[in-house]
Short mmCIF file of C-alpha atoms and ligand atoms in Angstrom, two decimals:
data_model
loop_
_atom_site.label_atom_id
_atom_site.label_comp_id
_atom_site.label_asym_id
_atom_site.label_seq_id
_atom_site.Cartn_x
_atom_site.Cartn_y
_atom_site.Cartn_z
CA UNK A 245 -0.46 -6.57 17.66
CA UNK A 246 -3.22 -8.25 16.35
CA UNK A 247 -5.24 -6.69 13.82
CA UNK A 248 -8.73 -7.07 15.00
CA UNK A 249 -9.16 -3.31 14.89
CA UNK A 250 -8.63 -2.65 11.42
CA UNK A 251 -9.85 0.56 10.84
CA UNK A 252 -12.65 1.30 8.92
CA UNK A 253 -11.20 5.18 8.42
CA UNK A 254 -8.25 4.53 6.11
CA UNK A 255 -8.90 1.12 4.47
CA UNK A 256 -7.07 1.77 1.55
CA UNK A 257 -3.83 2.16 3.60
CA UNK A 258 -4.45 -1.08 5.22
CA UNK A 259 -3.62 -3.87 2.89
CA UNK A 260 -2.08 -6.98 3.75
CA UNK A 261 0.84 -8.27 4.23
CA UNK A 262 2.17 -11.81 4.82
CA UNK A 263 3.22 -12.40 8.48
CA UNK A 264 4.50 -15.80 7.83
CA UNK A 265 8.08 -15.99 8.73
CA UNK A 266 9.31 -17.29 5.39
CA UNK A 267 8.01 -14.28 3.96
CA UNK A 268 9.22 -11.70 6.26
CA UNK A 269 12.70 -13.19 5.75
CA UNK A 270 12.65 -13.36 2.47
CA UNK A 271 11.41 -9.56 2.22
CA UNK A 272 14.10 -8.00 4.62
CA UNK A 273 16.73 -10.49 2.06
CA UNK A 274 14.93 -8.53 -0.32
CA UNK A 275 15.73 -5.35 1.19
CA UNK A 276 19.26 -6.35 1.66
CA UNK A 277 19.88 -7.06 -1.63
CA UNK A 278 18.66 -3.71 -2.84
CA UNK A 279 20.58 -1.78 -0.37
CA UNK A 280 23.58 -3.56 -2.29
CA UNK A 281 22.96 -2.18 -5.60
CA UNK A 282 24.21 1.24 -6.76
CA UNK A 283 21.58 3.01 -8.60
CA UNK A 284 23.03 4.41 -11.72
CA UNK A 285 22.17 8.24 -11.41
CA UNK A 286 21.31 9.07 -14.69
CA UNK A 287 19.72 12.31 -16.82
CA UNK A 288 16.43 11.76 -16.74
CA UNK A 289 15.78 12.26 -20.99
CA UNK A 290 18.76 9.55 -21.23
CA UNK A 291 16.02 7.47 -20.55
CA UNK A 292 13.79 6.79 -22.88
CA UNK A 293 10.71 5.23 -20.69
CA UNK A 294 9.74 8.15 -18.06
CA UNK A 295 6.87 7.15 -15.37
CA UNK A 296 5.53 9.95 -12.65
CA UNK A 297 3.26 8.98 -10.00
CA UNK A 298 1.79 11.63 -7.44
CA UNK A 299 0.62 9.94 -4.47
CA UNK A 300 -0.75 11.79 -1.22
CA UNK A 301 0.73 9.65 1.96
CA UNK A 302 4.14 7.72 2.20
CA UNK A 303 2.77 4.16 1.91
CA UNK A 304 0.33 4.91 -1.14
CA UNK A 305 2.70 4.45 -3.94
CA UNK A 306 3.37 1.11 -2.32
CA UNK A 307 -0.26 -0.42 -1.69
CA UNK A 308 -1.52 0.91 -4.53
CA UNK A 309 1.60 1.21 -6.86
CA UNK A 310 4.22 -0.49 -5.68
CA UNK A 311 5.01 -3.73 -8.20
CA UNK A 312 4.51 -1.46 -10.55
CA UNK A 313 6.92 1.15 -9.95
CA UNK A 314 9.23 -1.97 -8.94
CA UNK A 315 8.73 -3.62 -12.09
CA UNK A 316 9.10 -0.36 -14.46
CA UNK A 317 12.51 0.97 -12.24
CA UNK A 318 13.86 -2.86 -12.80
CA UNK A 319 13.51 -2.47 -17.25
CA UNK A 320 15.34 1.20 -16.55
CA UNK A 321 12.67 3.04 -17.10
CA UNK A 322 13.00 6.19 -15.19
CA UNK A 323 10.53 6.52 -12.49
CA UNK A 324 9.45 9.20 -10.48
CA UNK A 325 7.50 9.75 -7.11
CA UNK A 326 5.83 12.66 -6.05
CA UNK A 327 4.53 12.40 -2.59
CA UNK A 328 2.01 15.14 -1.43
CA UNK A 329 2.58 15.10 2.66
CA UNK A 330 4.21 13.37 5.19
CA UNK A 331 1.39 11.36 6.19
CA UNK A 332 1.65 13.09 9.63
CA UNK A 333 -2.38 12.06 10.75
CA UNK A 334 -1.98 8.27 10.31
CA UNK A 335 -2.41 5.93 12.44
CA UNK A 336 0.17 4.16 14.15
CA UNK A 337 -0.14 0.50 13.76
CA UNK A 338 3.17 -0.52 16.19
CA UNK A 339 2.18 -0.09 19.87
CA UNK A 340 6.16 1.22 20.55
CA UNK A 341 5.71 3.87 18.37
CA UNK A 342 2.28 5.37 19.21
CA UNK A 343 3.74 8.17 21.00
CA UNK A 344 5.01 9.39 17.03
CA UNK A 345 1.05 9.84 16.45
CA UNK A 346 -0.56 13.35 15.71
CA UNK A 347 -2.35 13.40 18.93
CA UNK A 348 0.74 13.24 20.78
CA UNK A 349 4.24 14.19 19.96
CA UNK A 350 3.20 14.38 16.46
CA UNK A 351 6.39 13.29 15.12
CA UNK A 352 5.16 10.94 12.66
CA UNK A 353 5.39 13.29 9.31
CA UNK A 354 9.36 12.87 9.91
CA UNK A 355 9.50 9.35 11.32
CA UNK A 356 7.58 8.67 7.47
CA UNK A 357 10.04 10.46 5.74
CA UNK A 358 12.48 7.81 6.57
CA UNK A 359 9.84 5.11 5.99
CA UNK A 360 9.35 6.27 2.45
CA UNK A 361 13.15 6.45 1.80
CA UNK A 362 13.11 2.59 2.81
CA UNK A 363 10.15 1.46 0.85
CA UNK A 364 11.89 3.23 -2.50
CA UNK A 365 15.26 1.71 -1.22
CA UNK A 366 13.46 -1.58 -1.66
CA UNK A 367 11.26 -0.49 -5.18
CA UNK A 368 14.49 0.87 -6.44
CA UNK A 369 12.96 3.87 -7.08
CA UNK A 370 15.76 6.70 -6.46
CA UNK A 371 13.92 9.76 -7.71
CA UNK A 372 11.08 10.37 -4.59
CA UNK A 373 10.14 14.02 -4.01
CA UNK A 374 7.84 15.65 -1.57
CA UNK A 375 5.59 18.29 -3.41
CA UNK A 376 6.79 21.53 -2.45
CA UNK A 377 9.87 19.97 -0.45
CA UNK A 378 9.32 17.69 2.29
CA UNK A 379 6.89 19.01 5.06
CA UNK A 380 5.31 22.32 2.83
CA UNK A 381 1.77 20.38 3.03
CA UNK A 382 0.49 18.33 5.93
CA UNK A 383 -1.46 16.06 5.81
CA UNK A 384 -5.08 17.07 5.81
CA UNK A 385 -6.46 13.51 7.90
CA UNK A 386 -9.57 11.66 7.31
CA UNK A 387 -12.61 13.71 5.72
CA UNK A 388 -14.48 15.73 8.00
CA UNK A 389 -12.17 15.81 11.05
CA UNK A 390 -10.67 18.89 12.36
CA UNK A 391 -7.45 18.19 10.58
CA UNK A 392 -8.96 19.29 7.30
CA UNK A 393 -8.93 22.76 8.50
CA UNK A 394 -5.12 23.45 9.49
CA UNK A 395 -4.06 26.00 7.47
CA UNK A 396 -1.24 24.35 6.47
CA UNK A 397 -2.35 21.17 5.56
CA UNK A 398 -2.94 20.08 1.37
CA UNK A 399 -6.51 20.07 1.31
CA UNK A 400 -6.40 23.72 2.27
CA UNK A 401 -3.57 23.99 0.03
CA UNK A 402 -3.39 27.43 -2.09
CA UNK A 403 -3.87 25.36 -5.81
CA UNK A 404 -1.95 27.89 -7.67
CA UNK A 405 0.90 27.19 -5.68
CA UNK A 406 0.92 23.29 -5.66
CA UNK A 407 0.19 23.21 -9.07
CA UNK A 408 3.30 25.46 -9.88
CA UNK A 409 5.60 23.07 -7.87
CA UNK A 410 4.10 19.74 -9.92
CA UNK A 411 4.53 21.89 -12.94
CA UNK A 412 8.35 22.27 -12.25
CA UNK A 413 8.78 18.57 -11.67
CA UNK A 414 6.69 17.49 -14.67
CA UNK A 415 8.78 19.74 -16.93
CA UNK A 416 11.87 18.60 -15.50
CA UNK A 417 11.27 14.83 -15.40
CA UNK A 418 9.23 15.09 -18.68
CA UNK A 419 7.22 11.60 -18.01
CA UNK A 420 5.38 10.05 -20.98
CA UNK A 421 3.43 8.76 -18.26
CA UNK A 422 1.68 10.36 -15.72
CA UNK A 423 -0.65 8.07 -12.66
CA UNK A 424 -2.69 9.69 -9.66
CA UNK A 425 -5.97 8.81 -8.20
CA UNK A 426 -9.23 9.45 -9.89
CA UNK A 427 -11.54 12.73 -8.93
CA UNK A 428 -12.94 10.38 -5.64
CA UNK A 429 -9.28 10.55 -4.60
CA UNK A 430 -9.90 6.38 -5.02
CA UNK A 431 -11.83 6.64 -1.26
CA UNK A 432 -12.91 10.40 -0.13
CA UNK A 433 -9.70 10.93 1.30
CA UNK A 434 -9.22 14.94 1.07
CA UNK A 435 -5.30 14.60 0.31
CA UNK A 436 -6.19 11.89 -2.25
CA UNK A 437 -8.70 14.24 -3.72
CA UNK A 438 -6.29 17.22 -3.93
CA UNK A 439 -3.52 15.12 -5.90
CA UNK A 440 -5.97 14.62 -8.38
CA UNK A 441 -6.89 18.29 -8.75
CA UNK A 442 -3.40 19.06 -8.37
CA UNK A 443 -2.18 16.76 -11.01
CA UNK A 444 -4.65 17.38 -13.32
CA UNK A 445 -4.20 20.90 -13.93
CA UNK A 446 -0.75 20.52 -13.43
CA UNK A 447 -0.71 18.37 -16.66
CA UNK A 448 -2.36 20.66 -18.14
CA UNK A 449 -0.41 23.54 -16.78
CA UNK A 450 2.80 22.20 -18.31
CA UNK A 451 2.03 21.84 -21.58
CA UNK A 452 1.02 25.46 -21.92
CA UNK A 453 3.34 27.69 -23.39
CA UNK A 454 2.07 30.43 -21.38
CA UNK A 455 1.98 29.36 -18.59
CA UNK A 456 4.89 30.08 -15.75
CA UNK A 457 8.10 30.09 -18.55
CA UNK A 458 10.34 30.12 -15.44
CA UNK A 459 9.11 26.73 -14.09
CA UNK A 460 10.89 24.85 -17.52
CA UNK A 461 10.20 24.31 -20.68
CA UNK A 462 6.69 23.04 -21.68
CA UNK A 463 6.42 19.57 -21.66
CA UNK A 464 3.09 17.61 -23.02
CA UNK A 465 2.54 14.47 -21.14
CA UNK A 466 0.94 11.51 -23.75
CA UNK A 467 -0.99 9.50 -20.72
CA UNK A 468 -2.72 9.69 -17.83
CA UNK A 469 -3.89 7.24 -15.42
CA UNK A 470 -6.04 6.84 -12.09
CA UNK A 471 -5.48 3.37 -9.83
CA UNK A 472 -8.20 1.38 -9.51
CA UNK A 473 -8.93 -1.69 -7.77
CA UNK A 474 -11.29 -3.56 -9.74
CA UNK A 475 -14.53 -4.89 -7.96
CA UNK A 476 -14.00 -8.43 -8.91
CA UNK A 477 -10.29 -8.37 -7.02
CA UNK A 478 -12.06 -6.79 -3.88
CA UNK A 479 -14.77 -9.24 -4.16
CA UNK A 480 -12.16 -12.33 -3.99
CA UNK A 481 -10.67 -11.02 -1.31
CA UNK A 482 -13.51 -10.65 0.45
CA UNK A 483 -14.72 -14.22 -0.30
CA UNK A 484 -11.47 -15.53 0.44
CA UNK A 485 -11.39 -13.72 4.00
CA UNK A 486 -14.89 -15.41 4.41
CA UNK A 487 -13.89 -18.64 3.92
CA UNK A 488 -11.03 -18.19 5.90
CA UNK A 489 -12.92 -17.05 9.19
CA UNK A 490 -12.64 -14.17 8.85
CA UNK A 491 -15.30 -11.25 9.13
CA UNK A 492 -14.13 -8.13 9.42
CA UNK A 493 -13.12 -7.22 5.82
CA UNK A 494 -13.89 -3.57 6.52
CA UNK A 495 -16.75 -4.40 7.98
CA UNK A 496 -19.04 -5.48 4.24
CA UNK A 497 -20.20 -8.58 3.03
CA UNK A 498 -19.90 -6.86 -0.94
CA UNK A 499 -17.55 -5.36 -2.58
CA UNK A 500 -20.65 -3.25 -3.90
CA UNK A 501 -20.19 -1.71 -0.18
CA UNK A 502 -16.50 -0.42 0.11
CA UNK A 503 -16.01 2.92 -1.68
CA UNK A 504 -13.26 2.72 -3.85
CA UNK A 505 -14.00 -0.54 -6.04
CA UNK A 506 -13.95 0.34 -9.83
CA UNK A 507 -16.67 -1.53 -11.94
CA UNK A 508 -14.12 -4.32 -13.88
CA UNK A 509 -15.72 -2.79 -17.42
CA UNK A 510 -13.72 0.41 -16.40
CA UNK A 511 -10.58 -0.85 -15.70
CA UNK A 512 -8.49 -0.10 -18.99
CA UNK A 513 -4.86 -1.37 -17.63
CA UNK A 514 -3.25 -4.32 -15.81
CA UNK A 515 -0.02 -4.65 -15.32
CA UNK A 516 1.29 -7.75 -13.82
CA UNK A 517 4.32 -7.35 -11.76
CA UNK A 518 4.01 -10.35 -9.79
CA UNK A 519 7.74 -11.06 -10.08
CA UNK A 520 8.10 -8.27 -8.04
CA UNK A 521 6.29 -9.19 -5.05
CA UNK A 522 9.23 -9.56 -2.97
CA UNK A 523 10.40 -5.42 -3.81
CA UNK A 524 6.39 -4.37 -3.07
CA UNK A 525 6.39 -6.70 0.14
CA UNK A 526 10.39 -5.42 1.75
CA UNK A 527 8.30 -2.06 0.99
CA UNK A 528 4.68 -2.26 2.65
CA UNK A 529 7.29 -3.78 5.45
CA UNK A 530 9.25 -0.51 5.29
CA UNK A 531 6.36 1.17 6.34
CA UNK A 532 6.02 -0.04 9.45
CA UNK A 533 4.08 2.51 11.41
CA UNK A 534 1.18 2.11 8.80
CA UNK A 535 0.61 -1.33 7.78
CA UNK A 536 -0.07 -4.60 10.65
CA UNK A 537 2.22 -7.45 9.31
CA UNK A 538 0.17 -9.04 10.81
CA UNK A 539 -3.18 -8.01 10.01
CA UNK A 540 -6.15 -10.54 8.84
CA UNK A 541 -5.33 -9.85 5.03
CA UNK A 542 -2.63 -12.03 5.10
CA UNK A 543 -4.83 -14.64 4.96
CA UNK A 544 -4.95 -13.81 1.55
CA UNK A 545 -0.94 -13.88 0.52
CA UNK A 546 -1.48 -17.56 -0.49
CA UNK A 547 -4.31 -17.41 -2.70
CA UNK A 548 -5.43 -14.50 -4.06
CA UNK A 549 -2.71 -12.35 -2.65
CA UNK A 550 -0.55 -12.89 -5.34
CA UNK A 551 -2.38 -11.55 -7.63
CA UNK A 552 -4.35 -9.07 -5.53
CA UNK A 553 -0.71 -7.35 -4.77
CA UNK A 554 1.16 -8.06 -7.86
CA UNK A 555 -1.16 -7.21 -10.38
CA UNK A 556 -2.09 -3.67 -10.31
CA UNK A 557 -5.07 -2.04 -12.25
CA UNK A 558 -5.31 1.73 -13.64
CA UNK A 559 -7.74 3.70 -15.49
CA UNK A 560 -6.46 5.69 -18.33
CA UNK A 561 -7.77 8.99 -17.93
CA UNK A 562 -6.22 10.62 -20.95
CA UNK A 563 -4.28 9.71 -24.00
CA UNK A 564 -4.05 7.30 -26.38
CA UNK A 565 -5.23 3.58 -25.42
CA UNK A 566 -2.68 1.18 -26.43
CA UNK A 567 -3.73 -2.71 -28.03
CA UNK A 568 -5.29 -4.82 -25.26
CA UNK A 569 -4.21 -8.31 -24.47
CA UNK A 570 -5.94 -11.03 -22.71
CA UNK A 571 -9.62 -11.87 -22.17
CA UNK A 572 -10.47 -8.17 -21.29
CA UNK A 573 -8.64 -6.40 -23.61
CA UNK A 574 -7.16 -4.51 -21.18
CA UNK A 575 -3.30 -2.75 -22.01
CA UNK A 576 -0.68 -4.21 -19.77
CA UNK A 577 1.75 -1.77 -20.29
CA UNK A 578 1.47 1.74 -19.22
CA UNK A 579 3.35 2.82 -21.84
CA UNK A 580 1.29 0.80 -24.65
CA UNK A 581 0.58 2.78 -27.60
CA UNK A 582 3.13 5.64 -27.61
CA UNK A 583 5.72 5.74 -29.87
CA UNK A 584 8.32 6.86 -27.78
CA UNK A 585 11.06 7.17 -30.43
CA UNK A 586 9.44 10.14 -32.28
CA UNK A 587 8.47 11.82 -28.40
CA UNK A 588 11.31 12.17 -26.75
CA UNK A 589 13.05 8.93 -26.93
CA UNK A 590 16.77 8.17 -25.82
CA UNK A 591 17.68 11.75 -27.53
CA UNK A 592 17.42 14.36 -24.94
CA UNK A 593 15.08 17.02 -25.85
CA UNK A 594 15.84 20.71 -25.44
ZN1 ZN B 189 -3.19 8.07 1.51
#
């Protein structure tokens, strides 16, 4: 499958990943390699780094998240997913398993569960949860289709309720740390835009004493982030896919164009996890219904691929901003700035 057609609808689902053998060998070793490992199940407040992300689709916490959570799970800190749906209106990229797709069997929502399972087997992330257990949301599909209005799908979500699950989890896990997407959802997607809503009141939510006492003891979370991709990283990739040939880099010649560039002046946090490339790349390879291996991006993985997947960028939304390093002053630590000894450190609270 070539990846002429890559969409316009979903472009941040679509990044690239290396097609050249090498890689894909060295990814599945990758995998392999994880699969080995035990995970060492621990109490969450043993640990004394805690990290949530709430994502809306299997396959964002990779594209947009993935070195990181890779690089935080490999120092033991204890990190958390939170997906929203199943990711059950995607589009399937492998021609064999079209028939999965909404439009027809509409198996895909459980064919992604497994996906997701793979692509944290590979992050080492062992603590992924589906908001409201797997399959209580579906996913709501691009803005302005007729998905959006299923009943049961997240955008159409009742609030109080999805809050009151994140609440549970967020008082359970207890994460210093807390990163969704900003109020755009990063791109307009609906399901992007709820996880937003719903984390941010569910932040809230849990550090009020009055609110819901049966969903765990209140629980104030120090930071919280949105993902960003800066303009400047879109703006090599785009130059990079132009000298390469290429011309279809979602159809714009500027990254002034695409919808979900940050301005770089508003990107607070970078956190280089380039040595986990190989964890983020077995995982965008886990997700194999979503994501062309080889799709015209990989043009990129030689260049500025490296850093355009290893280096991830965040906003911080709330909380204290932690000392900057580098050029731009920008944290490169999540956790920068909170002293976790005095919040909650390796002494379990409660
Ligand atoms: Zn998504």
């Amino acid at each position: 499958m070539t990846d002429a057609t890559l969409p316009p609808p979903d472009p941040g689902e679509r990044l690239p990943t290396d097609d050249a053998q090498a890689v894909l060998e060295a990814a599945a070793a990758a995998v392999d390699a994880v699969a080995e490992r035990v995970d060492a199940d621990m109490d969450p407040l043993d640990v004394p780094r805690r990290l949530l992300l709430v994502h809306a689709h299997p396959d964002d916490e990779t594209i947009g998240t993935g070195a990181t959570m890779a690089k935080y799970a490999a120092e033991h800190a204890r990190v958390t997913l939170v997906t929203c749906t199943l990711g059950e209106e995607g589009e399937v990229v492998v021609p064999e398993l079209e028939h999965l797709a909404a439009g027809a069997e509409d198996g895909l929502g459980q064919h992604r569960i497994g996906e997701l399972a793979a692509a944290m087997e590979a992050l080492r992330v062992s603590d992924h949860r589906f908001l409201g257990g797997p399959g209580r949301w579906r996913d709501s599909g691009m803005m302005g289709t007729p998905a959006n209005e299923r009943p049961d799908c997240f955008w159409q979500a009742d609030l109080d309720e999805a809050v009151h699950e994140l609440v549970r989890v967020v008082r359970e896990v207890r994460p210093q740390v807390v990163v969704t997407y900003d109020a755009n959802g990063g791109y307009g997607h609906p399901d992007h835009i709820q996880a937003h809503r719903v984390t941010v009141a569910a932040v809230e939510a849990a550090a009020d004493p009055a609110y819901a006492p049966e969903a765990g003891e209140v629980w104030a979370v120090d930071k919280l982030y949105w993902t960003a991709v800066p303009r400047s990283v879109l703006q090599a990739g785009i130059d990079q896919l132009k000298q390469s040939g290429q011309t279809d880099f979602f159809g714009v010649d500027s990254a002034e164009d695409l919808p979900f560039g940050i301005p770089d002046d508003e990107v607070t946090t970078e956190v280089d996890a380039r040595a986990h490339l190989d964890a983020k790349a077995a995982a965008l390879r886990a997700h194999r219904t979503q994501i062309a291996v080889d799709g015209p991006f990989f043009a990129l993985a030689d260049n500025v691929g490296h850093k355009a997947f290893g280096v991830e960028h965040f906003v911080l939304a709330r909380g204290p901003r932690g000392a900057g390093d580098g050029p731009l002053g920008r944290e490169s630590d999540l956790f920068a700035g909170l002293d976790l000894d005095a919040r909650g450190g390796a002494a379990p609270i409660g």
